[in-house]
mmCIF file of C-alpha atoms in Angstrom:
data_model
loop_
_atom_site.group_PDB
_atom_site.id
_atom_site.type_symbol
_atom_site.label_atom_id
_atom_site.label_comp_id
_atom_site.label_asym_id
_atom_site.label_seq_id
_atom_site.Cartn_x
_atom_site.Cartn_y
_atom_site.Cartn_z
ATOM 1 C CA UNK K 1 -21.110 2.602 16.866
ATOM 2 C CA UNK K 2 -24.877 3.699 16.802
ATOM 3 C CA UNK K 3 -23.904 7.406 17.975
ATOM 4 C CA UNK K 4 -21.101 7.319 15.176
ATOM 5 C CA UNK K 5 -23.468 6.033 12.313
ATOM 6 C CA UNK K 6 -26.222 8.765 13.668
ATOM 7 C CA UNK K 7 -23.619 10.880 13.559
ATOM 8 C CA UNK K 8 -22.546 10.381 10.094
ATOM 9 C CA UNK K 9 -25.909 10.012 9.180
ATOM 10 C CA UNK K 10 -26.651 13.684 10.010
ATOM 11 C CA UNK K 11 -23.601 15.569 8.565
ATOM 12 C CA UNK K 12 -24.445 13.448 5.529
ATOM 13 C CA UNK K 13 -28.005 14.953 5.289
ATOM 14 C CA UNK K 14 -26.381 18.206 5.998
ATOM 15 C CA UNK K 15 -24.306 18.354 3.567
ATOM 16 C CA UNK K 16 -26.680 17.562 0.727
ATOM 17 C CA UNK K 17 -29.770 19.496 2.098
ATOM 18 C CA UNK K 18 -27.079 22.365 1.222
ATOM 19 C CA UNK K 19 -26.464 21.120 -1.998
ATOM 20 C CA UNK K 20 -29.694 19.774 -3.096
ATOM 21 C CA UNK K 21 -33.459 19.437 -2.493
ATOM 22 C CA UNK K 22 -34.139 15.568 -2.635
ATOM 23 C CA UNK K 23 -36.458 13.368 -0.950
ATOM 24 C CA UNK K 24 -35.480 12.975 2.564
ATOM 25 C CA UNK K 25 -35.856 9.027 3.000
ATOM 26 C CA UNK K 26 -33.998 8.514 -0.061
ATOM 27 C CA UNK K 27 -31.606 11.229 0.759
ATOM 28 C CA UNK K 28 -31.393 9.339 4.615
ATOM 29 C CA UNK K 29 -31.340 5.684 2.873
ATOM 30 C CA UNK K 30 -27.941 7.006 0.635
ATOM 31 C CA UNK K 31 -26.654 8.328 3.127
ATOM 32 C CA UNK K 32 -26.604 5.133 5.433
ATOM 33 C CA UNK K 33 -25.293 3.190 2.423
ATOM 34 C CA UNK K 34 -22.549 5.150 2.671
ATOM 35 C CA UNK K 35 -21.674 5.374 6.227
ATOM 36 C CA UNK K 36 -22.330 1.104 6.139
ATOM 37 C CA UNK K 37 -18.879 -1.160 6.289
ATOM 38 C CA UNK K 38 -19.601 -3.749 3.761
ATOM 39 C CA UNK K 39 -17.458 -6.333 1.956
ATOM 40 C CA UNK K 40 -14.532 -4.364 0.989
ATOM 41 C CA UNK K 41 -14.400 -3.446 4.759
ATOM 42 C CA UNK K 42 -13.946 -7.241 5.902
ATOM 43 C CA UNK K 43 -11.643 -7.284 3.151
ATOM 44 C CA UNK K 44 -9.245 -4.733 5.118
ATOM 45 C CA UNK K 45 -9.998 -6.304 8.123
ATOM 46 C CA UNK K 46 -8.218 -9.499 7.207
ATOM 47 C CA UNK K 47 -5.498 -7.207 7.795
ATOM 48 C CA UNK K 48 -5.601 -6.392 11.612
ATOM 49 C CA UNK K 49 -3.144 -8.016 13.629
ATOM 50 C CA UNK K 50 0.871 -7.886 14.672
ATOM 51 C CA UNK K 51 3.161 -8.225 12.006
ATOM 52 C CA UNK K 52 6.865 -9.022 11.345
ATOM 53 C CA UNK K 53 8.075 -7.062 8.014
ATOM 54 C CA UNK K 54 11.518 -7.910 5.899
ATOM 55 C CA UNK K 55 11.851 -5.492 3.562
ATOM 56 C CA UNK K 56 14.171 -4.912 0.836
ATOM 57 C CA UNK K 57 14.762 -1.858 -1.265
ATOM 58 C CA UNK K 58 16.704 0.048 -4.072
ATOM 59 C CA UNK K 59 18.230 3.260 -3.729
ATOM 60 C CA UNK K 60 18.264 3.613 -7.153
ATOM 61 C CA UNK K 61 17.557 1.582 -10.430
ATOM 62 C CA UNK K 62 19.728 -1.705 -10.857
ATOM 63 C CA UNK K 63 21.436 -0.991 -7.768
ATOM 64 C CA UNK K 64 21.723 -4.118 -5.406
ATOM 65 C CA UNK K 65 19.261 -3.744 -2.400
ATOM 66 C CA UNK K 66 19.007 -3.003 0.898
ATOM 67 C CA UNK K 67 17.116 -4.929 3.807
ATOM 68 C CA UNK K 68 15.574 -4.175 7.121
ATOM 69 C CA UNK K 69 13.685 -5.540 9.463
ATOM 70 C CA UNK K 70 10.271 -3.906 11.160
ATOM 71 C CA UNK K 71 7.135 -4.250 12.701
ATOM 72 C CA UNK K 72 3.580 -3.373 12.102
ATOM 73 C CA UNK K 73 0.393 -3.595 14.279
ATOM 74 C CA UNK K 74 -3.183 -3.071 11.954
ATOM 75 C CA UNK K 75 -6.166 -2.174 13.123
ATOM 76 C CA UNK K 76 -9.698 -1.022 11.974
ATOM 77 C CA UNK K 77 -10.921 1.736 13.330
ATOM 78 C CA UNK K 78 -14.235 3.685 13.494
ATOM 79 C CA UNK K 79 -16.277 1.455 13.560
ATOM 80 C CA UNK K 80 -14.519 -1.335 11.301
ATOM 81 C CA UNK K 81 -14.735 1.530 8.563
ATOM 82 C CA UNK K 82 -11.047 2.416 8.115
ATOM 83 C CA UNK K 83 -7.523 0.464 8.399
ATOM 84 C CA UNK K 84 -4.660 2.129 10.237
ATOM 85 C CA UNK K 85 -1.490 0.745 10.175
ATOM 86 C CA UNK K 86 1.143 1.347 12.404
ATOM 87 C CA UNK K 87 4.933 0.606 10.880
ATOM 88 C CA UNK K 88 8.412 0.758 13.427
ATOM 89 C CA UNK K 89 11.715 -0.382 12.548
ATOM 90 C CA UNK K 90 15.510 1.125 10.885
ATOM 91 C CA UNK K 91 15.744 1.560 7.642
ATOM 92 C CA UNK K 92 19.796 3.346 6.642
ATOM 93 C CA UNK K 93 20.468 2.962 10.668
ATOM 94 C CA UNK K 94 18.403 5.026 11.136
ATOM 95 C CA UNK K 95 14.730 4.560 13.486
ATOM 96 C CA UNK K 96 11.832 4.804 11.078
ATOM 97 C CA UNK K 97 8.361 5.040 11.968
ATOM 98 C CA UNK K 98 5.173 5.159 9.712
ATOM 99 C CA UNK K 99 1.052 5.531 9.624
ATOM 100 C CA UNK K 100 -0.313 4.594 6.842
ATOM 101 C CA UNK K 101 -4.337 4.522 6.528
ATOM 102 C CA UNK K 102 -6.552 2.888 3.907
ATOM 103 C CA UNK K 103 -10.667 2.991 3.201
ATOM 104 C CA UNK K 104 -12.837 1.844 0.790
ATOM 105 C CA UNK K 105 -15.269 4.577 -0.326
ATOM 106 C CA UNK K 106 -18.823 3.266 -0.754
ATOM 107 C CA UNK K 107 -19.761 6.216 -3.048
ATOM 108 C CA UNK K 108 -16.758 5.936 -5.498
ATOM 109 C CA UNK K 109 -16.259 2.103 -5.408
ATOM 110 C CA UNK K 110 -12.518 2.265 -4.963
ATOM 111 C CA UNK K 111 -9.495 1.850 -2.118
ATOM 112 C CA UNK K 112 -7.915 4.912 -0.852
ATOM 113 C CA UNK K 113 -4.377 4.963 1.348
ATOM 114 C CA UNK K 114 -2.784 7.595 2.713
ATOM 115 C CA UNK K 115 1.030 7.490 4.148
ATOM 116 C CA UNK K 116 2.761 9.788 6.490
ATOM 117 C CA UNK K 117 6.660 9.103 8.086
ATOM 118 C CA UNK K 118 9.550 10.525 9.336
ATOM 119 C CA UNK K 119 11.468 10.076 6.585
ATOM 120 C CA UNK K 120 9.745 13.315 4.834
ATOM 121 C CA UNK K 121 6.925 15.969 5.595
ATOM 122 C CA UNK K 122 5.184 15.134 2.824
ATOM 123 C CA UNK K 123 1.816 13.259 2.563
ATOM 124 C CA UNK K 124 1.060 10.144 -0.181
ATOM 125 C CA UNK K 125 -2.452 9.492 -1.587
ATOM 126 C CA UNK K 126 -3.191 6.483 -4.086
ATOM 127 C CA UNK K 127 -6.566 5.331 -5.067
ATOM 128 C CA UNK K 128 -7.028 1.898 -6.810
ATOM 129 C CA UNK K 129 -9.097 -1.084 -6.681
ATOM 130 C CA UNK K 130 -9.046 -4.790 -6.070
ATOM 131 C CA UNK K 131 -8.185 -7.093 -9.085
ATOM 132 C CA UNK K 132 -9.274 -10.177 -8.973
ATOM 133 C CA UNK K 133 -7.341 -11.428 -12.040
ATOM 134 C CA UNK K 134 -4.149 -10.525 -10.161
ATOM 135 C CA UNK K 135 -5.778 -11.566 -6.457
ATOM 136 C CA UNK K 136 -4.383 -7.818 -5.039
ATOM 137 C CA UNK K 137 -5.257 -4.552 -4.361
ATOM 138 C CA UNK K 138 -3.471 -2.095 -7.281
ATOM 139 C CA UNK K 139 -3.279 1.241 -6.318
ATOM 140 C CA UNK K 140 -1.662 4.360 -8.567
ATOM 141 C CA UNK K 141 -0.834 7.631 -7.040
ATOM 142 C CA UNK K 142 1.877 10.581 -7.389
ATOM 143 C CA UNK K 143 4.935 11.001 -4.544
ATOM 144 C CA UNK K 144 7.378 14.244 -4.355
ATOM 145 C CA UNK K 145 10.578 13.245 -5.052
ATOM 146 C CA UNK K 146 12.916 14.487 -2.138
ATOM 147 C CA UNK K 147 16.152 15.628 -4.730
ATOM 148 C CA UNK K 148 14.175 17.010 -7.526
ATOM 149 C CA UNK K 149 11.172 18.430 -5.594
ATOM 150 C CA UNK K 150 9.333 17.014 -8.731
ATOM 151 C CA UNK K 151 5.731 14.895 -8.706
ATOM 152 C CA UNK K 152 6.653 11.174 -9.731
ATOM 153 C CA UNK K 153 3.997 8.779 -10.564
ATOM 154 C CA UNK K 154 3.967 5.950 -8.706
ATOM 155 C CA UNK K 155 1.743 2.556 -8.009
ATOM 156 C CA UNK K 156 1.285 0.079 -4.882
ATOM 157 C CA UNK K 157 0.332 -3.505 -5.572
ATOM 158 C CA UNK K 158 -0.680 -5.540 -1.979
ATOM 159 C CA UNK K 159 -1.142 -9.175 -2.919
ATOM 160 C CA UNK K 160 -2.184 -11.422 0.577
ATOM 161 C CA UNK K 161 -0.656 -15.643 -0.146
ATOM 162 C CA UNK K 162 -2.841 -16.997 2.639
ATOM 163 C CA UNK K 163 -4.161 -15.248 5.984
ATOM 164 C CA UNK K 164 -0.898 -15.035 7.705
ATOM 165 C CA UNK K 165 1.625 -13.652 4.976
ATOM 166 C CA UNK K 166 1.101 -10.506 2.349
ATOM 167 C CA UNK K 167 2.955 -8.599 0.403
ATOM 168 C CA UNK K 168 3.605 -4.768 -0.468
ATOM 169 C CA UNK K 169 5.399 -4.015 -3.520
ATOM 170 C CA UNK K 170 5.912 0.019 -4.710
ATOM 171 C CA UNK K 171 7.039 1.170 -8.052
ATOM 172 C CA UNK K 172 8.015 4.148 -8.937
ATOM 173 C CA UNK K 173 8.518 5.765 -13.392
ATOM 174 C CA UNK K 174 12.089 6.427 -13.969
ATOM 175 C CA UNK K 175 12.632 8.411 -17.282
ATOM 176 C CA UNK K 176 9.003 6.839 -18.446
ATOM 177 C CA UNK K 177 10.148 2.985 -17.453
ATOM 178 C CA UNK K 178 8.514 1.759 -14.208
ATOM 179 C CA UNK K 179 11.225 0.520 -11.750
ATOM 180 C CA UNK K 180 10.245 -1.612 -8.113
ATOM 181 C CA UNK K 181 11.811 0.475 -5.458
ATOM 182 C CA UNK K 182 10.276 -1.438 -2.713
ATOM 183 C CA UNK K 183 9.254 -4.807 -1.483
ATOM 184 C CA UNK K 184 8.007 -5.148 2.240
ATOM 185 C CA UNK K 185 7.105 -9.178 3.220
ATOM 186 C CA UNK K 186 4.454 -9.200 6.163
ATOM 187 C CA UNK K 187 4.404 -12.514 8.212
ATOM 188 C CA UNK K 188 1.878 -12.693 10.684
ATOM 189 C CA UNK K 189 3.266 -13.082 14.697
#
């Protein structure tokens, strides 16, 4: 963990001796505060672990929905700096697999998640942050949508009931109404 933190340490003084000519202990003392986990990193963590999944899902707007069953292992890597999460199961009878990744960036104060699966070749990015009025992590982002090729705004809302169950919920705008397309229940095994 030292060798990584030296290590981001130095690309992070690279990086702004290139861009600017600051003091180098406070240039070296920003830079750590950046490459340090801190709360919002334990806060992820809570997440690590084996997990059973249920979840449901519309095909389209008022449509009755569809279930399936998965699995999902979570861990933190690089040095407790970064959630992956690893998601197996069937979803249309079909095998489906996903990695989805999530960090907190010290810098700009807010949650970033990325998904990947093999259900498309596309990437997802949302950024968001944690509100405690609603006890969840809200993120907003934009998805392609596979028929219409077109960008479709969407948002993520992860709300955790105790340390063993969560929830995922994903909405998508339909002709400017936002619509839940998603639900995925997480118990802990």
């Amino acid at each position: 963990m030292k060798t990584l933190t030296l290590l981001s340490v130095a690309l992070c003084l690279f990086v702004a001796s290139a861009s600017a000519q600051q003091d180098s202990a406070a240039m070296q003392k920003a830079c750590m505060e950046y490459a340090t986990p801190g709360p919002e990193h334990q806060l992820l963590g809570k997440g690590a672990g084996n997990w059973s999944t249920d979840l449901s899902f519309w095909p389209s707007p008022g449509s009755p929905a569809q279930h399936a069953a998965g699995n999902c292992t979570t861990k933190m890597i690089l040095g407790d700096r970064y959630q992956e999460s690893r998601f197996s199961g069937d979803m249309m009878g079909m095998p489906f697999e996903g990695i989805g990744t999530t960090a907190f960036d010290n810098a700009r104060k807010l949650y970033i998640s990325t998904w990947i699966d093999n259900m498309g070749t596309g990437l997802s990015v949302m950024e968001g942050k944690w509100d405690p009025a609603a006890k969840a992590l809200i993120l907003h982002g934009k998805m392609v949508d596979p028929a219409t090729h077109q960008e479709m705004k969407v948002r993520e809302v992860i709300r955790w009931q105790d340390d063993n169950h969560h929830t995922m919920e994903m909405y998508r705008m339909v002709n400017g109404k936002e619509v839940k397309d998603m639900e995925i229940k997480f118990t802990r095994k």
